[in-house]
Protein backbone atom coordinates (compact mmCIF):
# COMPACT_ATOMS: atom_id res chain seq x y z
CA UNK A 1 0.00 0.00 0.00
CA UNK A 2 1.38 3.39 -0.93
CA UNK A 3 2.17 5.98 1.75
CA UNK A 4 -0.63 8.18 0.43
CA UNK A 5 -3.19 5.37 0.86
CA UNK A 6 -1.95 4.67 4.38
CA UNK A 7 -2.42 8.32 5.32
CA UNK A 8 -5.89 8.39 3.74
CA UNK A 9 -6.92 5.26 5.62
CA UNK A 10 -5.66 6.70 8.89
CA UNK A 11 -7.55 9.92 8.32
CA UNK A 12 -10.72 7.98 7.57
CA UNK A 13 -10.41 6.11 10.87
CA UNK A 14 -9.84 9.38 12.72
CA UNK A 15 -12.90 10.81 10.97
CA UNK A 16 -15.00 7.88 12.16
CA UNK A 17 -13.74 8.35 15.70
CA UNK A 18 -14.55 12.06 15.64
CA UNK A 19 -18.09 11.43 14.42
CA UNK A 20 -18.83 8.79 17.07
CA UNK A 21 -17.21 10.71 19.91
CA UNK A 22 -19.32 13.73 18.91
CA UNK A 23 -22.37 11.50 19.25
CA UNK A 24 -21.41 10.63 22.81
CA UNK A 25 -20.70 14.28 23.63
CA UNK A 26 -24.35 15.22 23.22
CA UNK A 27 -25.46 12.56 25.64
CA UNK A 28 -25.92 9.52 23.41
CA UNK A 29 -25.68 6.03 24.83
CA UNK A 30 -23.69 3.30 23.14
CA UNK A 31 -26.57 1.35 21.62
CA UNK A 32 -28.33 4.48 20.39
CA UNK A 33 -25.19 5.83 18.70
CA UNK A 34 -24.18 2.50 17.17
CA UNK A 35 -20.92 2.23 19.11
CA UNK A 36 -21.70 -1.30 20.26
CA UNK A 37 -21.70 -2.41 16.61
CA UNK A 38 -18.09 -1.34 16.06
CA UNK A 39 -15.38 -3.97 15.78
CA UNK A 40 -12.41 -4.19 18.09
CA UNK A 41 -10.07 -2.47 18.70
CA UNK A 42 -12.07 0.73 17.97
CA UNK A 43 -15.00 -0.38 20.16
CA UNK A 44 -12.65 -1.16 23.03
CA UNK A 45 -10.88 2.16 22.61
CA UNK A 46 -14.14 4.10 22.87
CA UNK A 47 -16.17 1.98 25.24
CA UNK A 48 -13.74 -0.08 27.29
CA UNK A 49 -13.95 -3.78 28.08
CA UNK A 50 -17.71 -3.75 28.67
CA UNK A 51 -18.47 -2.61 25.13
CA UNK A 52 -20.71 0.14 26.52
CA UNK A 53 -20.22 3.77 27.49
CA UNK A 54 -20.23 4.41 31.23
CA UNK A 55 -23.43 6.47 31.39
CA UNK A 56 -25.27 3.86 29.30
CA UNK A 57 -24.01 1.02 31.46
CA UNK A 58 -25.18 2.70 34.67
CA UNK A 59 -28.54 3.53 33.10
CA UNK A 60 -29.10 -0.08 32.02
CA UNK A 61 -28.13 -1.42 35.44
CA UNK A 62 -30.58 0.92 37.14
CA UNK A 63 -33.36 -0.10 34.75
CA UNK A 64 -32.62 -3.84 35.17
CA UNK A 65 -31.55 -4.14 38.79
CA UNK A 66 -32.96 -1.26 40.85
CA UNK A 67 -35.50 -2.28 43.48
CA UNK A 68 -38.32 -0.09 42.10
CA UNK A 69 -39.15 1.04 38.59
CA UNK A 70 -37.09 4.00 37.39
CA UNK A 71 -37.89 6.73 34.88
CA UNK A 72 -35.27 5.96 32.22
CA UNK A 73 -36.02 9.16 30.28
CA UNK A 74 -35.44 11.28 33.36
CA UNK A 75 -32.20 9.45 34.16
CA UNK A 76 -30.88 9.93 30.64
CA UNK A 77 -31.54 13.68 30.75
CA UNK A 78 -29.89 13.81 34.18
CA UNK A 79 -26.67 12.42 32.73
CA UNK A 80 -26.75 15.16 30.10
CA UNK A 81 -27.40 17.80 32.77
CA UNK A 82 -24.35 16.55 34.69
CA UNK A 83 -22.12 16.95 31.64
CA UNK A 84 -23.38 20.46 30.99
CA UNK A 85 -23.08 21.39 34.66
CA UNK A 86 -19.40 20.41 34.64
CA UNK A 87 -18.67 23.28 32.21
CA UNK A 88 -19.58 25.86 34.89
CA UNK A 89 -21.14 27.98 32.15
CA UNK A 90 -24.53 29.40 33.24
CA UNK A 91 -25.50 29.98 29.61
CA UNK A 92 -24.89 26.44 28.35
CA UNK A 93 -27.82 24.21 29.16
CA UNK A 94 -29.79 21.13 28.18
CA UNK A 95 -33.39 22.03 27.30
CA UNK A 96 -36.25 19.58 27.56
CA UNK A 97 -38.73 19.56 24.64
CA UNK A 98 -41.07 21.76 26.72
CA UNK A 99 -38.30 24.22 27.57
CA UNK A 100 -37.23 24.38 23.92
CA UNK A 101 -40.79 25.22 22.89
CA UNK A 102 -40.92 27.98 25.53
CA UNK A 103 -37.60 29.41 24.30
CA UNK A 104 -38.82 29.51 20.72
CA UNK A 105 -42.05 31.16 21.84
CA UNK A 106 -40.08 33.85 23.70
CA UNK A 107 -38.06 34.63 20.57
CA UNK A 108 -41.29 35.01 18.64
CA UNK A 109 -42.69 37.38 21.24
CA UNK A 110 -45.67 35.18 22.06
CA UNK A 111 -47.63 35.43 25.29
CA UNK A 112 -47.25 33.22 28.36
CA UNK A 113 -48.83 32.92 31.79
CA UNK A 114 -46.73 34.48 34.54
CA UNK A 115 -46.24 37.59 36.65
CA UNK A 116 -44.45 39.87 34.17
CA UNK A 117 -40.79 39.49 35.09
CA UNK A 118 -37.59 39.11 33.10
CA UNK A 119 -34.90 37.31 35.11
CA UNK A 120 -31.22 36.47 34.79
CA UNK A 121 -28.71 34.25 36.59
CA UNK A 122 -26.44 36.44 38.74
CA UNK A 123 -23.57 34.29 40.02
CA UNK A 124 -25.92 31.63 41.33
CA UNK A 125 -28.67 34.04 42.36
CA UNK A 126 -31.75 35.03 40.36
CA UNK A 127 -32.03 38.73 39.59
CA UNK A 128 -34.88 40.71 38.03
CA UNK A 129 -33.81 42.33 34.76
CA UNK A 130 -37.13 43.64 33.51
CA UNK A 131 -40.60 44.35 34.89
CA UNK A 132 -43.44 44.51 32.37
CA UNK A 133 -45.57 47.65 32.87
CA UNK A 134 -49.06 47.21 34.30
CA UNK A 135 -48.54 43.53 35.09
CA UNK A 136 -48.75 41.72 38.48
CA UNK A 137 -45.10 42.28 39.43
CA UNK A 138 -45.15 45.96 38.39
CA UNK A 139 -48.32 46.58 40.38
CA UNK A 140 -46.56 45.08 43.42
CA UNK A 141 -43.71 47.62 43.04
CA UNK A 142 -41.12 45.03 41.98
CA UNK A 143 -38.18 46.71 40.22
CA UNK A 144 -35.32 45.69 37.95
CA UNK A 145 -32.33 44.85 40.13
CA UNK A 146 -34.37 43.10 42.83
CA UNK A 147 -33.24 39.58 43.75
CA UNK A 148 -35.66 36.66 44.01
CA UNK A 149 -34.91 34.86 47.28
CA UNK A 150 -37.94 32.58 47.72
CA UNK A 151 -40.96 31.14 45.93
CA UNK A 152 -43.98 29.96 47.92
CA UNK A 153 -41.98 30.06 51.13
CA UNK A 154 -39.10 27.92 49.84
CA UNK A 155 -35.65 29.45 49.33
CA UNK A 156 -34.27 29.76 45.81
CA UNK A 157 -30.75 29.10 47.03
CA UNK A 158 -29.31 26.13 45.20
CA UNK A 159 -31.95 26.24 42.45
CA UNK A 160 -31.12 26.86 38.80
CA UNK A 161 -32.64 29.74 36.86
CA UNK A 162 -34.87 27.26 35.02
CA UNK A 163 -36.19 25.82 38.27
CA UNK A 164 -37.06 29.24 39.66
CA UNK A 165 -38.85 30.24 36.44
CA UNK A 166 -40.83 26.98 36.46
CA UNK A 167 -41.99 27.68 40.01
CA UNK A 168 -43.09 31.24 39.23
CA UNK A 169 -44.92 30.49 36.00
CA UNK A 170 -48.22 28.63 36.11
CA UNK A 171 -51.83 28.54 35.11
CA UNK A 172 -53.52 31.89 34.59
CA UNK A 173 -55.56 32.96 37.62
CA UNK A 174 -53.51 30.99 40.17
CA UNK A 175 -51.29 32.70 42.74
CA UNK A 176 -47.62 32.49 43.66
CA UNK A 177 -45.83 34.12 46.61
CA UNK A 178 -42.40 35.47 45.70
CA UNK A 179 -39.79 36.84 48.09
CA UNK A 180 -37.75 39.80 46.80
CA UNK A 181 -34.67 41.49 48.26
CA UNK A 182 -33.65 45.00 47.22
CA UNK A 183 -30.08 45.94 48.00
CA UNK A 184 -29.27 45.33 51.65
CA UNK A 185 -32.87 45.59 52.82
CA UNK A 186 -34.76 42.71 54.42
CA UNK A 187 -36.66 40.46 51.98
CA UNK A 188 -40.36 41.09 51.42
CA UNK A 189 -42.89 38.54 50.21
CA UNK A 190 -45.53 39.44 47.63
CA UNK A 191 -48.44 37.26 46.52
CA UNK A 192 -49.05 37.66 42.81
CA UNK A 193 -51.88 36.39 40.62
CA UNK A 194 -50.59 34.92 37.37
CA UNK A 195 -51.96 36.40 34.15
CA UNK A 196 -51.31 36.25 30.42
CA UNK A 197 -48.18 38.25 29.64
CA UNK A 198 -47.54 39.69 26.20
CA UNK A 199 -44.42 41.82 26.03
CA UNK A 200 -44.69 44.58 23.40
CA UNK A 201 -41.29 44.84 21.71
CA UNK A 202 -41.31 48.65 21.38
CA UNK A 203 -42.84 51.58 23.25
CA UNK A 204 -42.47 55.21 22.18
CA UNK A 205 -43.72 58.67 23.07
CA UNK A 206 -42.82 62.30 22.46
CA UNK A 207 -41.36 64.38 25.29
CA UNK A 208 -40.77 68.12 25.34
CA UNK A 209 -37.66 69.42 27.13
CA UNK A 210 -37.15 73.18 27.31
CA UNK A 211 -39.14 73.61 24.11
CA UNK A 212 -37.29 70.84 22.26
CA UNK A 213 -39.16 67.78 21.03
CA UNK A 214 -37.33 64.62 22.08
CA UNK A 215 -38.55 61.23 20.89
CA UNK A 216 -38.34 58.52 23.55
CA UNK A 217 -38.31 54.89 22.41
CA UNK A 218 -37.82 51.77 24.54
CA UNK A 219 -36.99 48.26 23.31
CA UNK A 220 -38.07 45.45 25.66
CA UNK A 221 -36.35 42.51 23.95
CA UNK A 222 -34.73 41.53 20.67
CA UNK A 223 -37.52 39.21 19.59
CA UNK A 224 -38.38 38.43 15.99
CA UNK A 225 -39.52 41.61 14.22
CA UNK A 226 -38.01 43.99 16.79
CA UNK A 227 -35.87 45.81 14.24
CA UNK A 228 -38.78 46.52 11.92
CA UNK A 229 -41.02 47.59 14.81
CA UNK A 230 -38.35 49.99 16.12
CA UNK A 231 -37.84 51.47 12.66
CA UNK A 232 -41.57 52.14 12.35
CA UNK A 233 -41.72 53.87 15.75
CA UNK A 234 -38.67 56.03 15.02
CA UNK A 235 -40.08 57.09 11.65
CA UNK A 236 -43.35 58.02 13.39
CA UNK A 237 -41.47 60.14 15.96
CA UNK A 238 -39.60 61.93 13.17
CA UNK A 239 -42.86 62.62 11.37
CA UNK A 240 -44.19 64.21 14.58
CA UNK A 241 -41.23 66.58 14.69
CA UNK A 242 -38.68 64.88 16.94
CA UNK A 243 -35.43 66.85 17.06
CA UNK A 244 -33.47 64.26 19.04
CA UNK A 245 -33.91 60.70 20.30
CA UNK A 246 -33.49 58.80 23.56
CA UNK A 247 -33.17 55.04 23.01
CA UNK A 248 -33.80 53.05 26.19
CA UNK A 249 -32.12 49.62 26.49
CA UNK A 250 -32.30 49.38 30.28
CA UNK A 251 -33.42 45.99 31.50
CA UNK A 252 -33.32 44.56 27.97
CA UNK A 253 -31.85 41.03 28.26
CA UNK A 254 -31.14 40.73 24.53
CA UNK A 255 -32.31 38.04 22.12
CA UNK A 256 -31.70 37.37 18.44
CA UNK A 257 -28.44 38.65 16.98
CA UNK A 258 -29.95 39.26 13.52
CA UNK A 259 -32.46 41.57 15.19
CA UNK A 260 -29.59 43.36 16.94
CA UNK A 261 -28.07 44.08 13.53
CA UNK A 262 -31.42 45.42 12.27
CA UNK A 263 -31.85 47.57 15.39
CA UNK A 264 -28.37 49.05 14.93
CA UNK A 265 -29.32 49.74 11.31
CA UNK A 266 -32.10 52.07 12.51
CA UNK A 267 -29.34 54.48 13.63
CA UNK A 268 -26.20 53.60 11.62
CA UNK A 269 -25.49 54.16 7.90
CA UNK A 270 -25.64 51.33 5.38
CA UNK A 271 -22.80 48.78 5.57
CA UNK A 272 -21.71 49.89 9.05
CA UNK A 273 -19.93 47.24 11.13
CA UNK A 274 -22.09 46.20 14.09
CA UNK A 275 -20.37 43.26 15.77
CA UNK A 276 -17.75 40.56 15.28
CA UNK A 277 -18.18 36.96 16.45
CA UNK A 278 -15.18 34.80 17.23
CA UNK A 279 -14.78 31.36 18.82
CA UNK A 280 -12.52 28.32 18.93
CA UNK A 281 -14.65 26.38 16.44
CA UNK A 282 -16.38 29.36 14.82
CA UNK A 283 -14.70 31.36 12.06
CA UNK A 284 -14.51 35.10 12.53
CA UNK A 285 -17.66 36.76 11.19
CA UNK A 286 -18.52 40.43 10.79
CA UNK A 287 -22.16 41.60 10.86
CA UNK A 288 -23.04 44.80 8.99
CA UNK A 289 -26.11 46.99 8.60
CA UNK A 290 -28.19 47.17 5.45
CA UNK A 291 -30.23 50.09 4.15
CA UNK A 292 -30.82 53.71 5.05
CA UNK A 293 -31.18 54.42 8.81
CA UNK A 294 -34.70 55.43 9.87
CA UNK A 295 -33.29 57.83 12.48
CA UNK A 296 -31.26 59.75 9.93
CA UNK A 297 -28.76 61.96 11.74
CA UNK A 298 -30.94 62.92 14.72
CA UNK A 299 -28.87 63.36 17.92
CA UNK A 300 -29.03 60.16 20.00
CA UNK A 301 -28.72 59.25 23.67
CA UNK A 302 -28.73 55.55 24.66
CA UNK A 303 -29.81 54.52 28.17
CA UNK A 304 -28.17 51.39 29.59
CA UNK A 305 -27.89 49.74 33.00
CA UNK A 306 -26.51 46.61 34.64
CA UNK A 307 -29.48 44.66 33.23
CA UNK A 308 -28.72 45.56 29.60
CA UNK A 309 -27.25 42.35 28.23
CA UNK A 310 -26.35 40.41 25.10
CA UNK A 311 -27.93 42.04 22.02
CA UNK A 312 -28.43 45.26 24.01
CA UNK A 313 -24.68 45.42 24.53
CA UNK A 314 -24.03 44.63 20.87
CA UNK A 315 -26.12 47.60 19.74
CA UNK A 316 -24.83 49.95 22.44
CA UNK A 317 -21.24 48.97 21.61
CA UNK A 318 -21.72 49.55 17.89
CA UNK A 319 -23.28 52.98 18.49
CA UNK A 320 -20.49 53.91 20.90
CA UNK A 321 -17.70 52.82 18.54
CA UNK A 322 -19.29 54.73 15.66
CA UNK A 323 -19.62 57.80 17.91
CA UNK A 324 -23.29 57.79 16.97
CA UNK A 325 -24.77 58.00 20.46
CA UNK A 326 -23.91 58.90 24.06
CA UNK A 327 -24.30 56.06 26.58
CA UNK A 328 -25.99 57.18 29.81
CA UNK A 329 -26.63 55.12 32.93
CA UNK A 330 -24.65 52.22 34.40
CA UNK A 331 -22.13 49.66 33.16
CA UNK A 332 -23.90 46.93 31.21
CA UNK A 333 -24.20 43.32 32.32
CA UNK A 334 -21.33 41.78 30.34
CA UNK A 335 -23.06 38.79 28.76
CA UNK A 336 -22.25 39.10 25.07
CA UNK A 337 -21.78 35.46 24.17
CA UNK A 338 -23.00 33.63 21.08
CA UNK A 339 -25.61 31.03 22.04
CA UNK A 340 -26.37 28.23 19.57
CA UNK A 341 -29.33 25.89 20.03
CA UNK A 342 -28.91 22.40 18.56
CA UNK A 343 -31.89 20.06 18.60
CA UNK A 344 -31.36 16.55 19.96
CA UNK A 345 -33.04 13.26 19.09
CA UNK A 346 -35.27 13.37 22.21
CA UNK A 347 -36.95 16.56 20.99
CA UNK A 348 -34.97 18.71 23.41
CA UNK A 349 -31.89 20.73 22.59
CA UNK A 350 -28.43 21.68 23.73
CA UNK A 351 -28.10 25.45 24.15
CA UNK A 352 -24.40 26.15 24.23
CA UNK A 353 -21.93 29.01 24.03
CA UNK A 354 -20.08 28.80 20.72
CA UNK A 355 -18.33 32.18 20.42
CA UNK A 356 -18.00 35.64 21.91
CA UNK A 357 -19.05 39.04 20.61
CA UNK A 358 -16.57 41.86 20.02
CA UNK A 359 -17.47 45.45 19.20
CA UNK A 360 -16.12 46.85 15.90
CA UNK A 361 -13.14 48.28 17.82
CA UNK A 362 -12.37 44.86 19.35
CA UNK A 363 -13.82 45.45 22.82
CA UNK A 364 -14.75 42.14 24.49
CA UNK A 365 -18.28 42.67 25.74
CA UNK A 366 -18.39 39.45 27.76
CA UNK A 367 -15.51 40.35 30.05
CA UNK A 368 -16.50 43.72 31.47
CA UNK A 369 -19.67 45.02 29.92
CA UNK A 370 -19.83 48.55 28.51
CA UNK A 371 -19.14 51.58 30.71
CA UNK A 372 -21.44 54.58 30.15
CA UNK A 373 -20.11 57.90 28.91
CA UNK A 374 -22.29 59.60 31.53
CA UNK A 375 -22.85 57.62 34.73
CA UNK A 376 -26.27 57.96 36.35
CA UNK A 377 -27.47 55.53 39.02
CA UNK A 378 -31.17 55.35 39.75
CA UNK A 379 -31.99 56.21 43.37
CA UNK A 380 -34.04 53.39 44.98
CA UNK A 381 -35.47 55.89 47.47
CA UNK A 382 -37.20 57.84 44.69
CA UNK A 383 -39.35 55.20 42.93
CA UNK A 384 -41.40 57.85 41.11
CA UNK A 385 -38.36 59.63 39.67
CA UNK A 386 -36.32 58.20 36.79
CA UNK A 387 -32.98 59.96 37.20
CA UNK A 388 -31.30 58.33 34.20
CA UNK A 389 -34.17 59.15 31.85
CA UNK A 390 -34.28 62.75 33.03
CA UNK A 391 -30.54 63.15 32.40
CA UNK A 392 -30.84 61.46 29.02
CA UNK A 393 -33.66 63.73 27.89
CA UNK A 394 -31.70 66.80 28.96
CA UNK A 395 -28.59 65.67 27.08
CA UNK A 396 -30.60 64.82 23.96
CA UNK A 397 -32.32 68.23 23.98
CA UNK A 398 -28.97 69.98 24.42
CA UNK A 399 -27.54 68.14 21.39
CA UNK A 400 -30.51 68.97 19.14
PDB file of N, CA and C in Angstrom, residues 202 204-206 215-217 226-245 262 265-267 291-296 298:
ATOM      1  N   UNK A 202     -41.730  47.242  21.431  1.00  0.00           N
ATOM      2  CA  UNK A 202     -41.313  48.647  21.384  1.00  0.00           C
ATOM      3  C   UNK A 202     -42.402  49.545  21.982  1.00  0.00           C
ATOM      4  N   UNK A 204     -43.025  53.887  22.498  1.00  0.00           N
ATOM      5  CA  UNK A 204     -42.468  55.209  22.183  1.00  0.00           C
ATOM      6  C   UNK A 204     -43.449  56.309  22.567  1.00  0.00           C
ATOM      7  N   UNK A 205     -42.904  57.490  22.793  1.00  0.00           N
ATOM      8  CA  UNK A 205     -43.717  58.674  23.065  1.00  0.00           C
ATOM      9  C   UNK A 205     -42.868  59.909  22.824  1.00  0.00           C
ATOM     10  N   UNK A 206     -43.533  61.035  22.659  1.00  0.00           N
ATOM     11  CA  UNK A 206     -42.825  62.298  22.461  1.00  0.00           C
ATOM     12  C   UNK A 206     -42.747  63.045  23.789  1.00  0.00           C
ATOM     13  N   UNK A 215     -37.866  62.509  21.022  1.00  0.00           N
ATOM     14  CA  UNK A 215     -38.553  61.232  20.889  1.00  0.00           C
ATOM     15  C   UNK A 215     -37.942  60.201  21.827  1.00  0.00           C
ATOM     16  N   UNK A 216     -38.797  59.568  22.628  1.00  0.00           N
ATOM     17  CA  UNK A 216     -38.339  58.519  23.552  1.00  0.00           C
ATOM     18  C   UNK A 216     -38.829  57.178  23.027  1.00  0.00           C
ATOM     19  N   UNK A 217     -37.928  56.210  22.905  1.00  0.00           N
ATOM     20  CA  UNK A 217     -38.306  54.887  22.412  1.00  0.00           C
ATOM     21  C   UNK A 217     -37.594  53.824  23.242  1.00  0.00           C
ATOM     22  N   UNK A 226     -38.311  42.808  15.970  1.00  0.00           N
ATOM     23  CA  UNK A 226     -38.007  43.987  16.792  1.00  0.00           C
ATOM     24  C   UNK A 226     -37.397  45.110  15.973  1.00  0.00           C
ATOM     25  N   UNK A 227     -36.510  44.777  15.051  1.00  0.00           N
ATOM     26  CA  UNK A 227     -35.865  45.807  14.243  1.00  0.00           C
ATOM     27  C   UNK A 227     -36.846  46.582  13.396  1.00  0.00           C
ATOM     28  N   UNK A 228     -37.769  45.874  12.764  1.00  0.00           N
ATOM     29  CA  UNK A 228     -38.777  46.522  11.925  1.00  0.00           C
ATOM     30  C   UNK A 228     -39.723  47.372  12.768  1.00  0.00           C
ATOM     31  N   UNK A 229     -40.114  46.836  13.938  1.00  0.00           N
ATOM     32  CA  UNK A 229     -41.016  47.587  14.815  1.00  0.00           C
ATOM     33  C   UNK A 229     -40.357  48.867  15.307  1.00  0.00           C
ATOM     34  N   UNK A 230     -39.077  48.793  15.658  1.00  0.00           N
ATOM     35  CA  UNK A 230     -38.355  49.985  16.116  1.00  0.00           C
ATOM     36  C   UNK A 230     -38.248  51.016  14.998  1.00  0.00           C
ATOM     37  N   UNK A 231     -37.952  50.560  13.796  1.00  0.00           N
ATOM     38  CA  UNK A 231     -37.839  51.473  12.657  1.00  0.00           C
ATOM     39  C   UNK A 231     -39.143  52.219  12.430  1.00  0.00           C
ATOM     40  N   UNK A 232     -40.256  51.517  12.539  1.00  0.00           N
ATOM     41  CA  UNK A 232     -41.569  52.145  12.349  1.00  0.00           C
ATOM     42  C   UNK A 232     -41.823  53.218  13.400  1.00  0.00           C
ATOM     43  N   UNK A 233     -41.494  52.903  14.666  1.00  0.00           N
ATOM     44  CA  UNK A 233     -41.718  53.869  15.747  1.00  0.00           C
ATOM     45  C   UNK A 233     -40.839  55.103  15.585  1.00  0.00           C
ATOM     46  N   UNK A 234     -39.592  54.905  15.192  1.00  0.00           N
ATOM     47  CA  UNK A 234     -38.671  56.028  15.016  1.00  0.00           C
ATOM     48  C   UNK A 234     -39.125  56.921  13.864  1.00  0.00           C
ATOM     49  N   UNK A 235     -39.576  56.301  12.775  1.00  0.00           N
ATOM     50  CA  UNK A 235     -40.080  57.094  11.649  1.00  0.00           C
ATOM     51  C   UNK A 235     -41.312  57.907  12.072  1.00  0.00           C
ATOM     52  N   UNK A 236     -42.160  57.318  12.911  1.00  0.00           N
ATOM     53  CA  UNK A 236     -43.346  58.022  13.393  1.00  0.00           C
ATOM     54  C   UNK A 236     -42.956  59.213  14.263  1.00  0.00           C
ATOM     55  N   UNK A 237     -41.943  59.042  15.113  1.00  0.00           N
ATOM     56  CA  UNK A 237     -41.475  60.141  15.960  1.00  0.00           C
ATOM     57  C   UNK A 237     -40.892  61.271  15.114  1.00  0.00           C
ATOM     58  N   UNK A 238     -40.151  60.907  14.075  1.00  0.00           N
ATOM     59  CA  UNK A 238     -39.598  61.931  13.172  1.00  0.00           C
ATOM     60  C   UNK A 238     -40.717  62.697  12.476  1.00  0.00           C
ATOM     61  N   UNK A 239     -41.743  61.971  12.049  1.00  0.00           N
ATOM     62  CA  UNK A 239     -42.863  62.617  11.369  1.00  0.00           C
ATOM     63  C   UNK A 239     -43.587  63.587  12.293  1.00  0.00           C
ATOM     64  N   UNK A 240     -43.536  63.339  13.593  1.00  0.00           N
ATOM     65  CA  UNK A 240     -44.186  64.208  14.575  1.00  0.00           C
ATOM     66  C   UNK A 240     -43.295  65.365  15.006  1.00  0.00           C
ATOM     67  N   UNK A 241     -42.092  65.440  14.423  1.00  0.00           N
ATOM     68  CA  UNK A 241     -41.227  66.585  14.689  1.00  0.00           C
ATOM     69  C   UNK A 241     -40.114  66.373  15.693  1.00  0.00           C
ATOM     70  N   UNK A 242     -39.764  65.136  15.986  1.00  0.00           N
ATOM     71  CA  UNK A 242     -38.676  64.883  16.944  1.00  0.00           C
ATOM     72  C   UNK A 242     -37.375  65.515  16.455  1.00  0.00           C
ATOM     73  N   UNK A 243     -36.696  66.199  17.384  1.00  0.00           N
ATOM     74  CA  UNK A 243     -35.427  66.853  17.059  1.00  0.00           C
ATOM     75  C   UNK A 243     -34.230  66.092  17.616  1.00  0.00           C
ATOM     76  N   UNK A 244     -34.500  65.119  18.464  1.00  0.00           N
ATOM     77  CA  UNK A 244     -33.468  64.260  19.038  1.00  0.00           C
ATOM     78  C   UNK A 244     -34.158  63.000  19.557  1.00  0.00           C
ATOM     79  N   UNK A 245     -33.357  61.982  19.867  1.00  0.00           N
ATOM     80  CA  UNK A 245     -33.910  60.705  20.303  1.00  0.00           C
ATOM     81  C   UNK A 245     -33.232  60.199  21.565  1.00  0.00           C
ATOM     82  N   UNK A 262     -30.358  44.568  12.831  1.00  0.00           N
ATOM     83  CA  UNK A 262     -31.418  45.418  12.270  1.00  0.00           C
ATOM     84  C   UNK A 262     -31.684  46.643  13.139  1.00  0.00           C
ATOM     85  N   UNK A 265     -29.114  49.117  12.613  1.00  0.00           N
ATOM     86  CA  UNK A 265     -29.320  49.741  11.309  1.00  0.00           C
ATOM     87  C   UNK A 265     -30.357  50.848  11.313  1.00  0.00           C
ATOM     88  N   UNK A 266     -31.139  50.961  12.386  1.00  0.00           N
ATOM     89  CA  UNK A 266     -32.095  52.070  12.512  1.00  0.00           C
ATOM     90  C   UNK A 266     -31.341  53.382  12.726  1.00  0.00           C
ATOM     91  N   UNK A 267     -30.114  53.290  13.263  1.00  0.00           N
ATOM     92  CA  UNK A 267     -29.340  54.482  13.626  1.00  0.00           C
ATOM     93  C   UNK A 267     -28.041  54.643  12.840  1.00  0.00           C
ATOM     94  N   UNK A 291     -29.168  49.105   4.393  1.00  0.00           N
ATOM     95  CA  UNK A 291     -30.227  50.088   4.153  1.00  0.00           C
ATOM     96  C   UNK A 291     -30.001  51.435   4.828  1.00  0.00           C
ATOM     97  N   UNK A 292     -30.888  52.350   4.522  1.00  0.00           N
ATOM     98  CA  UNK A 292     -30.824  53.711   5.055  1.00  0.00           C
ATOM     99  C   UNK A 292     -31.382  53.744   6.478  1.00  0.00           C
ATOM    100  N   UNK A 293     -30.696  54.392   7.415  1.00  0.00           N
ATOM    101  CA  UNK A 293     -31.176  54.421   8.809  1.00  0.00           C
ATOM    102  C   UNK A 293     -32.431  55.262   8.973  1.00  0.00           C
ATOM    103  N   UNK A 294     -33.431  54.720   9.659  1.00  0.00           N
ATOM    104  CA  UNK A 294     -34.698  55.432   9.869  1.00  0.00           C
ATOM    105  C   UNK A 294     -34.510  56.699  10.685  1.00  0.00           C
ATOM    106  N   UNK A 295     -33.511  56.680  11.592  1.00  0.00           N
ATOM    107  CA  UNK A 295     -33.293  57.831  12.476  1.00  0.00           C
ATOM    108  C   UNK A 295     -32.559  58.969  11.788  1.00  0.00           C
ATOM    109  N   UNK A 296     -32.031  58.708  10.600  1.00  0.00           N
ATOM    110  CA  UNK A 296     -31.263  59.747   9.930  1.00  0.00           C
ATOM    111  C   UNK A 296     -30.072  60.160  10.790  1.00  0.00           C
ATOM    112  N   UNK A 298     -30.442  62.318  13.485  1.00  0.00           N
ATOM    113  CA  UNK A 298     -30.940  62.920  14.724  1.00  0.00           C
ATOM    114  C   UNK A 298     -29.982  62.617  15.882  1.00  0.00           C
TER     115      UNK A 298
END
